[in-house]
Amino acid sequence: MRAFVAGLCLAAIAFGASAARDPLASQKWRSRILVVSAPTLNDAGLRAQRAALGPVRNGLAERDLVVLEAIGKGPEATALRKRLKLPGDAFRAVLVGKDGDAKMVSAEPIPPQTLFETIDAMPMRQGEMQKGTRRVP
C-alpha cells in the first residue's frame, strides 16, 4: 500500500512539474486556446483582438476556445511567450489546438471568422460536430 501511495505522490509531483514548465498543459485535450500577446495594455493589436472577440463569445464557447493574454513582462506572460517562442515587444495572436500545438500564428489580430473556419476544418472539431458534442448554429 505504501508503494502505491508513494507512486501516486511521484505522479502528482511529475504532473505538477510538467504543468509548471508548460503553462498550457492544464488545457491540453480540453480546450483550444487563443493566446494574445502584447507588450502593453495600450497595444493597438490587443485592443483590436479584444474588440473582435467580444461579440462572438458564443462561437468561442461552441468551439471550446479559451483566450489567454500575455501582457507585459510578468512571469505568466513570460512563460506563455517562452512556450510559444513569441517576442515580448510585439503583438502576436496564436491559435493552439487541443493537442497543445500552435495551429496559426499572426502578427495581426485574427478575425473571428478566420479562427472559426480554421478550427472547424480541424479533424478533431469535425468529429465533435459529427458527434454533436459542440454545434455551430
Short mmCIF file of N, CA and C in Angstrom, two decimals:
data_model
loop_
_atom_site.label_atom_id
_atom_site.label_comp_id
_atom_site.label_asym_id
_atom_site.label_seq_id
_atom_site.Cartn_x
_atom_site.Cartn_y
_atom_site.Cartn_z
N MET A 1 0.83 -1.20 0.00
CA MET A 1 0.00 0.00 0.00
C MET A 1 0.87 1.26 0.00
N ARG A 2 1.96 1.23 0.79
CA ARG A 2 2.86 2.39 0.82
C ARG A 2 3.47 2.66 -0.55
N ALA A 3 3.80 1.61 -1.26
CA ALA A 3 4.38 1.78 -2.60
C ALA A 3 3.38 2.44 -3.53
N PHE A 4 2.11 2.06 -3.40
CA PHE A 4 1.07 2.65 -4.23
C PHE A 4 0.92 4.14 -3.94
N VAL A 5 0.87 4.49 -2.65
CA VAL A 5 0.74 5.90 -2.26
C VAL A 5 1.97 6.68 -2.70
N ALA A 6 3.15 6.10 -2.55
CA ALA A 6 4.38 6.77 -3.00
C ALA A 6 4.35 6.98 -4.51
N GLY A 7 3.84 6.00 -5.23
CA GLY A 7 3.73 6.14 -6.69
C GLY A 7 2.78 7.25 -7.07
N LEU A 8 1.66 7.35 -6.38
CA LEU A 8 0.71 8.44 -6.64
C LEU A 8 1.35 9.80 -6.37
N CYS A 9 2.10 9.89 -5.28
CA CYS A 9 2.77 11.16 -4.94
C CYS A 9 3.78 11.53 -6.03
N LEU A 10 4.55 10.57 -6.49
CA LEU A 10 5.53 10.84 -7.54
C LEU A 10 4.83 11.27 -8.83
N ALA A 11 3.71 10.64 -9.15
CA ALA A 11 2.97 11.02 -10.35
C ALA A 11 2.44 12.44 -10.22
N ALA A 12 1.94 12.80 -9.05
CA ALA A 12 1.43 14.15 -8.84
C ALA A 12 2.55 15.17 -8.95
N ILE A 13 3.71 14.84 -8.40
CA ILE A 13 4.86 15.75 -8.48
C ILE A 13 5.29 15.91 -9.93
N ALA A 14 5.35 14.82 -10.66
CA ALA A 14 5.75 14.87 -12.08
C ALA A 14 4.75 15.69 -12.88
N PHE A 15 3.45 15.51 -12.61
CA PHE A 15 2.44 16.27 -13.34
C PHE A 15 2.56 17.75 -13.01
N GLY A 16 2.76 18.08 -11.74
CA GLY A 16 2.92 19.48 -11.32
C GLY A 16 4.12 20.12 -11.97
N ALA A 17 5.22 19.39 -12.04
CA ALA A 17 6.43 19.93 -12.67
C ALA A 17 6.19 20.15 -14.16
N SER A 18 5.48 19.23 -14.79
CA SER A 18 5.17 19.37 -16.22
C SER A 18 4.31 20.60 -16.47
N ALA A 19 3.29 20.80 -15.62
CA ALA A 19 2.41 21.95 -15.78
C ALA A 19 3.15 23.25 -15.54
N ALA A 20 4.11 23.23 -14.60
CA ALA A 20 4.88 24.45 -14.32
C ALA A 20 5.74 24.83 -15.52
N ARG A 21 6.28 23.83 -16.22
CA ARG A 21 7.10 24.11 -17.40
C ARG A 21 6.25 24.53 -18.59
N ASP A 22 5.03 24.04 -18.66
CA ASP A 22 4.16 24.33 -19.79
C ASP A 22 2.88 24.99 -19.29
N PRO A 23 2.77 26.30 -19.44
CA PRO A 23 1.59 26.99 -18.94
C PRO A 23 0.30 26.62 -19.66
N LEU A 24 0.38 25.87 -20.74
CA LEU A 24 -0.81 25.44 -21.47
C LEU A 24 -1.23 24.01 -21.13
N ALA A 25 -0.43 23.33 -20.31
CA ALA A 25 -0.66 21.91 -20.04
C ALA A 25 -2.03 21.62 -19.44
N SER A 26 -2.54 22.51 -18.61
CA SER A 26 -3.83 22.24 -17.95
C SER A 26 -4.99 22.23 -18.94
N GLN A 27 -4.82 22.82 -20.11
CA GLN A 27 -5.89 22.86 -21.11
C GLN A 27 -5.76 21.79 -22.18
N LYS A 28 -4.63 21.07 -22.18
CA LYS A 28 -4.40 20.09 -23.23
C LYS A 28 -5.51 19.04 -23.26
N TRP A 29 -6.02 18.79 -24.45
CA TRP A 29 -7.11 17.86 -24.76
C TRP A 29 -8.45 18.31 -24.21
N ARG A 30 -8.50 19.50 -23.57
CA ARG A 30 -9.76 20.03 -23.05
C ARG A 30 -10.25 21.23 -23.85
N SER A 31 -9.32 22.11 -24.21
CA SER A 31 -9.70 23.37 -24.85
C SER A 31 -8.72 23.74 -25.93
N ARG A 32 -9.23 24.47 -26.90
CA ARG A 32 -8.36 25.18 -27.84
C ARG A 32 -8.08 26.52 -27.19
N ILE A 33 -6.94 27.10 -27.49
CA ILE A 33 -6.53 28.33 -26.82
C ILE A 33 -6.12 29.36 -27.85
N LEU A 34 -6.60 30.58 -27.66
CA LEU A 34 -6.08 31.70 -28.41
C LEU A 34 -5.22 32.49 -27.44
N VAL A 35 -3.92 32.48 -27.68
CA VAL A 35 -3.01 33.26 -26.86
C VAL A 35 -2.80 34.60 -27.55
N VAL A 36 -3.09 35.67 -26.83
CA VAL A 36 -2.92 37.02 -27.34
C VAL A 36 -1.78 37.65 -26.54
N SER A 37 -0.70 37.98 -27.22
CA SER A 37 0.48 38.52 -26.57
C SER A 37 0.71 39.95 -27.03
N ALA A 38 0.95 40.84 -26.05
CA ALA A 38 1.20 42.24 -26.37
C ALA A 38 2.14 42.83 -25.33
N PRO A 39 2.96 43.79 -25.74
CA PRO A 39 3.91 44.37 -24.78
C PRO A 39 3.23 45.20 -23.69
N THR A 40 2.08 45.83 -24.00
CA THR A 40 1.38 46.68 -23.03
C THR A 40 -0.12 46.56 -23.21
N LEU A 41 -0.85 47.03 -22.22
CA LEU A 41 -2.32 47.06 -22.31
C LEU A 41 -2.81 48.03 -23.37
N ASN A 42 -1.97 49.00 -23.74
CA ASN A 42 -2.35 50.01 -24.73
C ASN A 42 -2.07 49.58 -26.16
N ASP A 43 -1.60 48.36 -26.36
CA ASP A 43 -1.25 47.89 -27.69
C ASP A 43 -2.49 47.87 -28.59
N ALA A 44 -2.36 48.46 -29.78
CA ALA A 44 -3.48 48.55 -30.72
C ALA A 44 -3.96 47.16 -31.15
N GLY A 45 -3.04 46.23 -31.36
CA GLY A 45 -3.42 44.87 -31.76
C GLY A 45 -4.23 44.18 -30.67
N LEU A 46 -3.83 44.36 -29.43
CA LEU A 46 -4.56 43.78 -28.31
C LEU A 46 -5.97 44.35 -28.24
N ARG A 47 -6.09 45.66 -28.33
CA ARG A 47 -7.41 46.29 -28.28
C ARG A 47 -8.30 45.81 -29.43
N ALA A 48 -7.72 45.69 -30.62
CA ALA A 48 -8.49 45.23 -31.79
C ALA A 48 -8.92 43.77 -31.63
N GLN A 49 -8.02 42.91 -31.10
CA GLN A 49 -8.37 41.50 -30.92
C GLN A 49 -9.49 41.36 -29.90
N ARG A 50 -9.40 42.09 -28.80
CA ARG A 50 -10.45 42.05 -27.78
C ARG A 50 -11.79 42.50 -28.38
N ALA A 51 -11.76 43.59 -29.13
CA ALA A 51 -12.99 44.12 -29.73
C ALA A 51 -13.61 43.12 -30.70
N ALA A 52 -12.78 42.44 -31.46
CA ALA A 52 -13.28 41.46 -32.44
C ALA A 52 -13.91 40.25 -31.76
N LEU A 53 -13.37 39.85 -30.62
CA LEU A 53 -13.86 38.64 -29.94
C LEU A 53 -15.08 38.89 -29.07
N GLY A 54 -15.25 40.13 -28.62
CA GLY A 54 -16.36 40.44 -27.72
C GLY A 54 -17.72 39.97 -28.21
N PRO A 55 -18.11 40.27 -29.42
CA PRO A 55 -19.44 39.89 -29.90
C PRO A 55 -19.61 38.41 -30.24
N VAL A 56 -18.55 37.62 -30.23
CA VAL A 56 -18.65 36.22 -30.66
C VAL A 56 -18.35 35.24 -29.53
N ARG A 57 -18.63 35.62 -28.32
CA ARG A 57 -18.35 34.75 -27.17
C ARG A 57 -19.02 33.37 -27.31
N ASN A 58 -20.24 33.34 -27.83
CA ASN A 58 -20.91 32.05 -28.01
C ASN A 58 -20.16 31.16 -28.98
N GLY A 59 -19.65 31.74 -30.05
CA GLY A 59 -18.87 30.98 -31.03
C GLY A 59 -17.59 30.43 -30.42
N LEU A 60 -16.97 31.19 -29.52
CA LEU A 60 -15.77 30.72 -28.83
C LEU A 60 -16.11 29.51 -27.97
N ALA A 61 -17.18 29.64 -27.19
CA ALA A 61 -17.59 28.55 -26.31
C ALA A 61 -17.96 27.29 -27.08
N GLU A 62 -18.66 27.45 -28.20
CA GLU A 62 -19.06 26.30 -29.01
C GLU A 62 -17.86 25.52 -29.52
N ARG A 63 -16.75 26.19 -29.67
CA ARG A 63 -15.54 25.55 -30.20
C ARG A 63 -14.52 25.25 -29.11
N ASP A 64 -14.95 25.31 -27.86
CA ASP A 64 -14.05 25.07 -26.72
C ASP A 64 -12.81 25.94 -26.80
N LEU A 65 -12.99 27.20 -27.19
CA LEU A 65 -11.86 28.12 -27.36
C LEU A 65 -11.80 29.08 -26.18
N VAL A 66 -10.68 29.05 -25.47
CA VAL A 66 -10.45 29.99 -24.38
C VAL A 66 -9.38 30.98 -24.83
N VAL A 67 -9.44 32.16 -24.28
CA VAL A 67 -8.48 33.21 -24.62
C VAL A 67 -7.58 33.46 -23.43
N LEU A 68 -6.28 33.38 -23.65
CA LEU A 68 -5.28 33.72 -22.64
C LEU A 68 -4.48 34.91 -23.14
N GLU A 69 -4.23 35.85 -22.26
CA GLU A 69 -3.46 37.03 -22.64
C GLU A 69 -2.11 37.03 -21.95
N ALA A 70 -1.09 37.35 -22.71
CA ALA A 70 0.28 37.51 -22.19
C ALA A 70 0.62 38.99 -22.40
N ILE A 71 0.40 39.78 -21.36
CA ILE A 71 0.58 41.23 -21.45
C ILE A 71 1.73 41.64 -20.53
N GLY A 72 2.61 42.47 -21.04
CA GLY A 72 3.70 42.98 -20.22
C GLY A 72 4.81 41.97 -20.01
N LYS A 73 5.51 42.14 -18.86
CA LYS A 73 6.70 41.33 -18.61
C LYS A 73 6.60 40.46 -17.37
N GLY A 74 5.38 40.22 -16.89
CA GLY A 74 5.20 39.39 -15.70
C GLY A 74 5.59 37.94 -15.96
N PRO A 75 5.69 37.16 -14.88
CA PRO A 75 6.14 35.76 -15.02
C PRO A 75 5.20 34.90 -15.87
N GLU A 76 3.89 35.11 -15.73
CA GLU A 76 2.95 34.31 -16.52
C GLU A 76 3.05 34.64 -18.00
N ALA A 77 3.13 35.95 -18.30
CA ALA A 77 3.25 36.38 -19.70
C ALA A 77 4.56 35.87 -20.29
N THR A 78 5.62 35.96 -19.52
CA THR A 78 6.93 35.49 -19.99
C THR A 78 6.90 33.99 -20.26
N ALA A 79 6.25 33.23 -19.37
CA ALA A 79 6.17 31.77 -19.55
C ALA A 79 5.39 31.40 -20.81
N LEU A 80 4.27 32.10 -21.04
CA LEU A 80 3.49 31.83 -22.26
C LEU A 80 4.30 32.16 -23.51
N ARG A 81 4.96 33.31 -23.49
CA ARG A 81 5.76 33.69 -24.66
C ARG A 81 6.90 32.69 -24.90
N LYS A 82 7.53 32.28 -23.83
CA LYS A 82 8.64 31.32 -23.97
C LYS A 82 8.11 30.01 -24.54
N ARG A 83 6.98 29.54 -24.05
CA ARG A 83 6.39 28.27 -24.51
C ARG A 83 6.11 28.32 -26.01
N LEU A 84 5.62 29.49 -26.49
CA LEU A 84 5.23 29.63 -27.89
C LEU A 84 6.28 30.34 -28.74
N LYS A 85 7.41 30.67 -28.13
CA LYS A 85 8.52 31.34 -28.84
C LYS A 85 8.07 32.67 -29.47
N LEU A 86 7.44 33.50 -28.65
CA LEU A 86 6.92 34.78 -29.12
C LEU A 86 7.80 35.92 -28.63
N PRO A 87 7.90 36.99 -29.40
CA PRO A 87 8.65 38.16 -28.94
C PRO A 87 7.87 38.88 -27.84
N GLY A 88 8.59 39.54 -26.96
CA GLY A 88 7.94 40.29 -25.90
C GLY A 88 7.61 41.71 -26.27
N ASP A 89 8.11 42.16 -27.40
CA ASP A 89 7.97 43.57 -27.76
C ASP A 89 7.03 43.80 -28.94
N ALA A 90 6.21 42.81 -29.29
CA ALA A 90 5.32 42.95 -30.44
C ALA A 90 4.05 42.13 -30.20
N PHE A 91 2.97 42.54 -30.85
CA PHE A 91 1.71 41.81 -30.78
C PHE A 91 1.82 40.49 -31.53
N ARG A 92 1.24 39.45 -30.95
CA ARG A 92 1.08 38.17 -31.64
C ARG A 92 -0.22 37.53 -31.16
N ALA A 93 -0.88 36.82 -32.04
CA ALA A 93 -2.03 36.00 -31.71
C ALA A 93 -1.71 34.59 -32.19
N VAL A 94 -1.91 33.62 -31.30
CA VAL A 94 -1.57 32.24 -31.62
C VAL A 94 -2.75 31.35 -31.29
N LEU A 95 -3.22 30.59 -32.27
CA LEU A 95 -4.25 29.60 -32.05
C LEU A 95 -3.56 28.28 -31.72
N VAL A 96 -3.89 27.72 -30.57
CA VAL A 96 -3.31 26.46 -30.12
C VAL A 96 -4.41 25.41 -30.10
N GLY A 97 -4.17 24.28 -30.73
CA GLY A 97 -5.15 23.21 -30.77
C GLY A 97 -5.22 22.45 -29.46
N LYS A 98 -6.20 21.58 -29.34
CA LYS A 98 -6.36 20.78 -28.14
C LYS A 98 -5.16 19.88 -27.89
N ASP A 99 -4.39 19.61 -28.93
CA ASP A 99 -3.19 18.78 -28.79
C ASP A 99 -2.00 19.57 -28.23
N GLY A 100 -2.17 20.88 -28.05
CA GLY A 100 -1.11 21.71 -27.49
C GLY A 100 -0.19 22.33 -28.51
N ASP A 101 -0.41 22.07 -29.79
CA ASP A 101 0.45 22.60 -30.84
C ASP A 101 -0.15 23.88 -31.44
N ALA A 102 0.73 24.81 -31.81
CA ALA A 102 0.29 26.04 -32.47
C ALA A 102 -0.22 25.71 -33.86
N LYS A 103 -1.42 26.19 -34.18
CA LYS A 103 -2.03 25.94 -35.48
C LYS A 103 -1.98 27.17 -36.38
N MET A 104 -1.88 28.35 -35.77
CA MET A 104 -1.84 29.59 -36.53
C MET A 104 -1.16 30.64 -35.67
N VAL A 105 -0.25 31.39 -36.28
CA VAL A 105 0.43 32.49 -35.61
C VAL A 105 0.29 33.72 -36.48
N SER A 106 -0.11 34.84 -35.87
CA SER A 106 -0.32 36.05 -36.65
C SER A 106 0.25 37.26 -35.91
N ALA A 107 0.84 38.16 -36.68
CA ALA A 107 1.33 39.43 -36.13
C ALA A 107 0.21 40.46 -36.11
N GLU A 108 -0.95 40.11 -36.63
CA GLU A 108 -2.12 40.98 -36.66
C GLU A 108 -3.26 40.28 -35.91
N PRO A 109 -4.23 41.02 -35.41
CA PRO A 109 -5.40 40.37 -34.81
C PRO A 109 -6.04 39.40 -35.80
N ILE A 110 -6.51 38.27 -35.30
CA ILE A 110 -7.12 37.26 -36.15
C ILE A 110 -8.64 37.47 -36.12
N PRO A 111 -9.24 37.70 -37.29
CA PRO A 111 -10.70 37.88 -37.32
C PRO A 111 -11.40 36.61 -36.83
N PRO A 112 -12.50 36.77 -36.09
CA PRO A 112 -13.23 35.59 -35.60
C PRO A 112 -13.60 34.60 -36.70
N GLN A 113 -14.00 35.08 -37.87
CA GLN A 113 -14.38 34.18 -38.95
C GLN A 113 -13.20 33.30 -39.36
N THR A 114 -12.00 33.87 -39.38
CA THR A 114 -10.80 33.09 -39.72
C THR A 114 -10.53 32.05 -38.64
N LEU A 115 -10.66 32.45 -37.37
CA LEU A 115 -10.49 31.49 -36.27
C LEU A 115 -11.48 30.34 -36.41
N PHE A 116 -12.75 30.68 -36.62
CA PHE A 116 -13.78 29.66 -36.68
C PHE A 116 -13.60 28.74 -37.87
N GLU A 117 -13.26 29.29 -39.03
CA GLU A 117 -13.03 28.45 -40.21
C GLU A 117 -11.84 27.51 -40.00
N THR A 118 -10.78 28.03 -39.38
CA THR A 118 -9.60 27.20 -39.12
C THR A 118 -9.94 26.07 -38.16
N ILE A 119 -10.62 26.41 -37.07
CA ILE A 119 -10.99 25.39 -36.08
C ILE A 119 -11.95 24.38 -36.68
N ASP A 120 -12.96 24.86 -37.40
CA ASP A 120 -13.97 23.95 -37.96
C ASP A 120 -13.40 23.00 -39.00
N ALA A 121 -12.25 23.33 -39.56
CA ALA A 121 -11.60 22.44 -40.53
C ALA A 121 -10.71 21.39 -39.87
N MET A 122 -10.47 21.52 -38.57
CA MET A 122 -9.60 20.57 -37.86
C MET A 122 -10.30 19.23 -37.71
N PRO A 123 -9.57 18.13 -37.88
CA PRO A 123 -10.18 16.80 -37.76
C PRO A 123 -10.90 16.57 -36.43
N MET A 124 -10.31 17.02 -35.33
CA MET A 124 -10.95 16.81 -34.03
C MET A 124 -12.28 17.56 -33.96
N ARG A 125 -12.29 18.77 -34.48
CA ARG A 125 -13.52 19.57 -34.50
C ARG A 125 -14.57 18.92 -35.40
N GLN A 126 -14.13 18.38 -36.54
CA GLN A 126 -15.06 17.69 -37.43
C GLN A 126 -15.74 16.54 -36.68
N GLY A 127 -14.95 15.80 -35.92
CA GLY A 127 -15.50 14.71 -35.12
C GLY A 127 -16.48 15.21 -34.06
N GLU A 128 -16.16 16.33 -33.43
CA GLU A 128 -17.06 16.91 -32.43
C GLU A 128 -18.39 17.29 -33.06
N MET A 129 -18.32 17.89 -34.25
CA MET A 129 -19.55 18.31 -34.92
C MET A 129 -20.39 17.10 -35.33
N GLN A 130 -19.74 16.02 -35.79
CA GLN A 130 -20.46 14.82 -36.20
C GLN A 130 -21.13 14.15 -35.00
N LYS A 131 -20.44 14.15 -33.87
CA LYS A 131 -20.99 13.53 -32.66
C LYS A 131 -22.00 14.44 -31.96
N GLY A 132 -22.04 15.70 -32.38
CA GLY A 132 -22.95 16.62 -31.73
C GLY A 132 -22.43 17.14 -30.40
N THR A 133 -21.13 16.93 -30.14
CA THR A 133 -20.53 17.42 -28.90
C THR A 133 -20.66 18.91 -28.81
N ARG A 134 -20.36 19.59 -29.88
CA ARG A 134 -20.49 21.04 -29.97
C ARG A 134 -21.18 21.31 -31.30
N ARG A 135 -22.10 22.22 -31.30
CA ARG A 135 -22.83 22.52 -32.54
C ARG A 135 -22.64 23.97 -32.93
N VAL A 136 -22.40 24.15 -34.19
CA VAL A 136 -22.28 25.51 -34.74
C VAL A 136 -23.65 25.89 -35.28
N PRO A 137 -24.16 27.05 -34.90
CA PRO A 137 -25.51 27.45 -35.38
C PRO A 137 -25.54 27.64 -36.88
#
